[in-house]
Amino acid sequence: MIKNERQYKITRSEADEVRVAISELERAPLPEGLSAEMRELQMQALSGTLGDFEAELADFDALHDATLIEATGIGEFPTALIRARIARGLTQRELADRLGIAEQSIQRYEAGDYAGVSFARLVEIAEALAVTVHYDVRLASAS
C-alpha cells in the first residue's frame, strides 16, 4: 500500500522503468541461448509487476475521491486510518500537526501499520481525521 506522496512518486518511477524494460524486451531480438518460452516468462513477470504497480497507483489516486473507507474487521482499522488520511488530503506532517506530535511519529506509526500504538492514540487519530467509525460487535455462538 502506498502511504504517502514520496512512495507514490517512487512507485510511479518504478512502473515507468518496468514499461521501458517491457518495451525493450519486445523490440530486442531473441538472444542466443534464450528460448522463446523463457522470454515469454520474462514478459509475464514484468507484466505482472507492472500490473501490481498500476493497481497500487490507482488505489492511491482513488482515495482522493473516497468518502467511505471500508474495514471488514478490527484488524483493518489501522489501514483504514491511513486510507482516511490520504482521502482527507492530509500529509503525514499535517496529521502530526493536528495531533501536536512530531511528523516522524506518524511516519513510524504508519510504517508499522499502527502496531503497538495505544487505543487512546488511535481514537485521537480518528478524531483528528474527523472520521466516524461504525462497527458491529458480534458474539460467536457458544458451543
Short mmCIF file of C-alpha atoms in Angstrom, two decimals:
data_model
loop_
_atom_site.label_atom_id
_atom_site.label_comp_id
_atom_site.label_asym_id
_atom_site.label_seq_id
_atom_site.Cartn_x
_atom_site.Cartn_y
_atom_site.Cartn_z
CA MET A 1 0.00 0.00 0.00
CA ILE A 2 1.28 3.43 -0.95
CA LYS A 3 1.11 5.57 2.20
CA ASN A 4 2.49 8.94 1.09
CA GLU A 5 3.43 11.10 -1.89
CA ARG A 6 7.09 10.03 -1.72
CA GLN A 7 6.11 6.36 -2.05
CA TYR A 8 3.70 7.31 -4.84
CA LYS A 9 6.48 9.01 -6.82
CA ILE A 10 8.83 6.07 -6.29
CA THR A 11 6.18 3.58 -7.39
CA ARG A 12 5.32 5.66 -10.45
CA SER A 13 9.01 5.83 -11.37
CA GLU A 14 9.42 2.07 -10.92
CA ALA A 15 6.33 1.46 -13.08
CA ASP A 16 7.86 3.65 -15.80
CA GLU A 17 11.10 1.63 -15.60
CA VAL A 18 9.18 -1.62 -15.99
CA ARG A 19 7.31 -0.20 -19.00
CA VAL A 20 10.67 0.65 -20.61
CA ALA A 21 12.00 -2.83 -19.83
CA ILE A 22 8.92 -4.42 -21.41
CA SER A 23 9.26 -2.23 -24.49
CA GLU A 24 12.95 -3.06 -24.85
CA LEU A 25 12.32 -6.77 -24.39
CA GLU A 26 9.60 -6.69 -27.05
CA ARG A 27 11.86 -4.92 -29.58
CA ALA A 28 15.09 -6.79 -28.92
CA PRO A 29 15.96 -9.87 -30.95
CA LEU A 30 15.88 -13.14 -29.06
CA PRO A 31 19.35 -13.56 -27.52
CA GLU A 32 21.25 -16.73 -28.36
CA GLY A 33 20.62 -19.41 -25.78
CA LEU A 34 17.32 -17.91 -24.61
CA SER A 35 14.24 -19.85 -25.61
CA ALA A 36 11.03 -18.16 -26.68
CA GLU A 37 9.35 -19.74 -23.66
CA MET A 38 11.88 -18.16 -21.28
CA ARG A 39 11.40 -14.78 -22.92
CA GLU A 40 7.62 -15.17 -22.53
CA LEU A 41 8.13 -15.93 -18.82
CA GLN A 42 10.20 -12.75 -18.51
CA MET A 43 7.43 -10.77 -20.20
CA GLN A 44 4.81 -12.29 -17.91
CA ALA A 45 6.87 -11.46 -14.83
CA LEU A 46 7.39 -7.87 -15.94
CA SER A 47 3.72 -7.50 -16.89
CA GLY A 48 2.66 -8.85 -13.50
CA THR A 49 4.97 -6.44 -11.71
CA LEU A 50 3.65 -3.56 -13.80
CA GLY A 51 0.08 -4.61 -13.03
CA ASP A 52 0.85 -4.58 -9.31
CA PHE A 53 2.38 -1.10 -9.52
CA GLU A 54 -0.51 0.23 -11.57
CA ALA A 55 -3.05 -1.20 -9.11
CA GLU A 56 -1.29 0.46 -6.17
CA LEU A 57 -1.12 3.79 -8.02
CA ALA A 58 -4.79 3.59 -8.98
CA ASP A 59 -5.76 2.71 -5.41
CA PHE A 60 -3.87 5.74 -4.06
CA ASP A 61 -5.40 8.01 -6.72
CA ALA A 62 -8.91 6.71 -6.00
CA LEU A 63 -8.55 7.52 -2.30
CA HIS A 64 -8.55 11.23 -3.10
CA ASP A 65 -12.23 10.96 -4.07
CA ALA A 66 -13.24 8.50 -1.35
CA THR A 67 -15.99 9.22 1.16
CA LEU A 68 -16.21 5.71 2.59
CA ILE A 69 -13.30 3.62 3.81
CA GLU A 70 -14.34 0.06 4.50
CA ALA A 71 -12.75 -2.24 7.05
CA THR A 72 -14.21 -5.69 7.45
CA GLY A 73 -12.58 -6.32 10.80
CA ILE A 74 -10.84 -4.55 13.65
CA GLY A 75 -7.51 -5.70 12.22
CA GLU A 76 -8.10 -3.48 9.20
CA PHE A 77 -8.66 -0.36 11.31
CA PRO A 78 -5.03 0.82 11.07
CA THR A 79 -5.09 0.61 7.27
CA ALA A 80 -8.44 2.41 7.28
CA LEU A 81 -6.87 5.28 9.24
CA ILE A 82 -4.05 5.57 6.72
CA ARG A 83 -6.52 5.49 3.85
CA ALA A 84 -8.70 8.11 5.61
CA ARG A 85 -5.70 10.44 5.98
CA ILE A 86 -4.99 10.14 2.27
CA ALA A 87 -8.69 10.61 1.41
CA ARG A 88 -8.75 13.77 3.54
CA GLY A 89 -5.81 15.07 1.51
CA LEU A 90 -3.59 15.32 4.57
CA THR A 91 0.12 14.70 4.60
CA GLN A 92 1.70 12.87 7.50
CA ARG A 93 3.06 16.24 8.66
CA GLU A 94 -0.41 17.84 8.63
CA LEU A 95 -1.87 14.98 10.65
CA ALA A 96 1.01 15.24 13.12
CA ASP A 97 0.37 18.99 13.45
CA ARG A 98 -3.30 18.33 14.22
CA LEU A 99 -2.22 15.92 16.97
CA GLY A 100 0.59 18.13 18.27
CA ILE A 101 3.22 15.44 17.72
CA ALA A 102 6.28 15.03 15.51
CA GLU A 103 5.83 14.05 11.88
CA GLN A 104 8.27 11.19 12.49
CA SER A 105 5.77 9.69 14.93
CA ILE A 106 3.10 9.46 12.22
CA GLN A 107 5.66 8.09 9.78
CA ARG A 108 6.66 5.44 12.31
CA TYR A 109 3.03 4.61 13.19
CA GLU A 110 2.06 4.18 9.54
CA ALA A 111 5.23 2.31 8.57
CA GLY A 112 4.30 -0.27 11.22
CA ASP A 113 0.56 -0.12 10.42
CA TYR A 114 -0.04 1.34 13.87
CA ALA A 115 1.27 -1.79 15.62
CA GLY A 116 1.95 -1.04 19.28
CA VAL A 117 0.03 2.25 19.21
CA SER A 118 -2.37 2.63 22.11
CA PHE A 119 -6.10 2.50 21.58
CA ALA A 120 -6.35 6.02 23.03
CA ARG A 121 -3.91 7.30 20.37
CA LEU A 122 -5.90 5.53 17.62
CA VAL A 123 -9.03 7.30 18.86
CA GLU A 124 -7.19 10.65 18.79
CA ILE A 125 -6.06 9.98 15.24
CA ALA A 126 -9.58 9.05 14.15
CA GLU A 127 -10.89 12.26 15.74
CA ALA A 128 -8.15 14.34 14.08
CA LEU A 129 -9.19 12.84 10.76
CA ALA A 130 -12.86 13.56 11.53
CA VAL A 131 -13.87 10.00 10.75
CA THR A 132 -16.89 8.23 12.08
CA VAL A 133 -16.45 4.55 12.81
CA HIS A 134 -19.35 2.13 12.73
CA TYR A 135 -18.67 -1.36 13.92
CA ASP A 136 -20.83 -4.29 14.91
CA VAL A 137 -19.63 -6.48 17.73
CA ARG A 138 -20.99 -9.96 17.18
CA LEU A 139 -20.65 -12.76 19.65
CA ALA A 140 -19.82 -16.16 18.28
CA SER A 141 -22.35 -18.77 19.24
CA ALA A 142 -21.35 -20.67 22.37
CA SER A 143 -20.63 -24.33 21.78
#
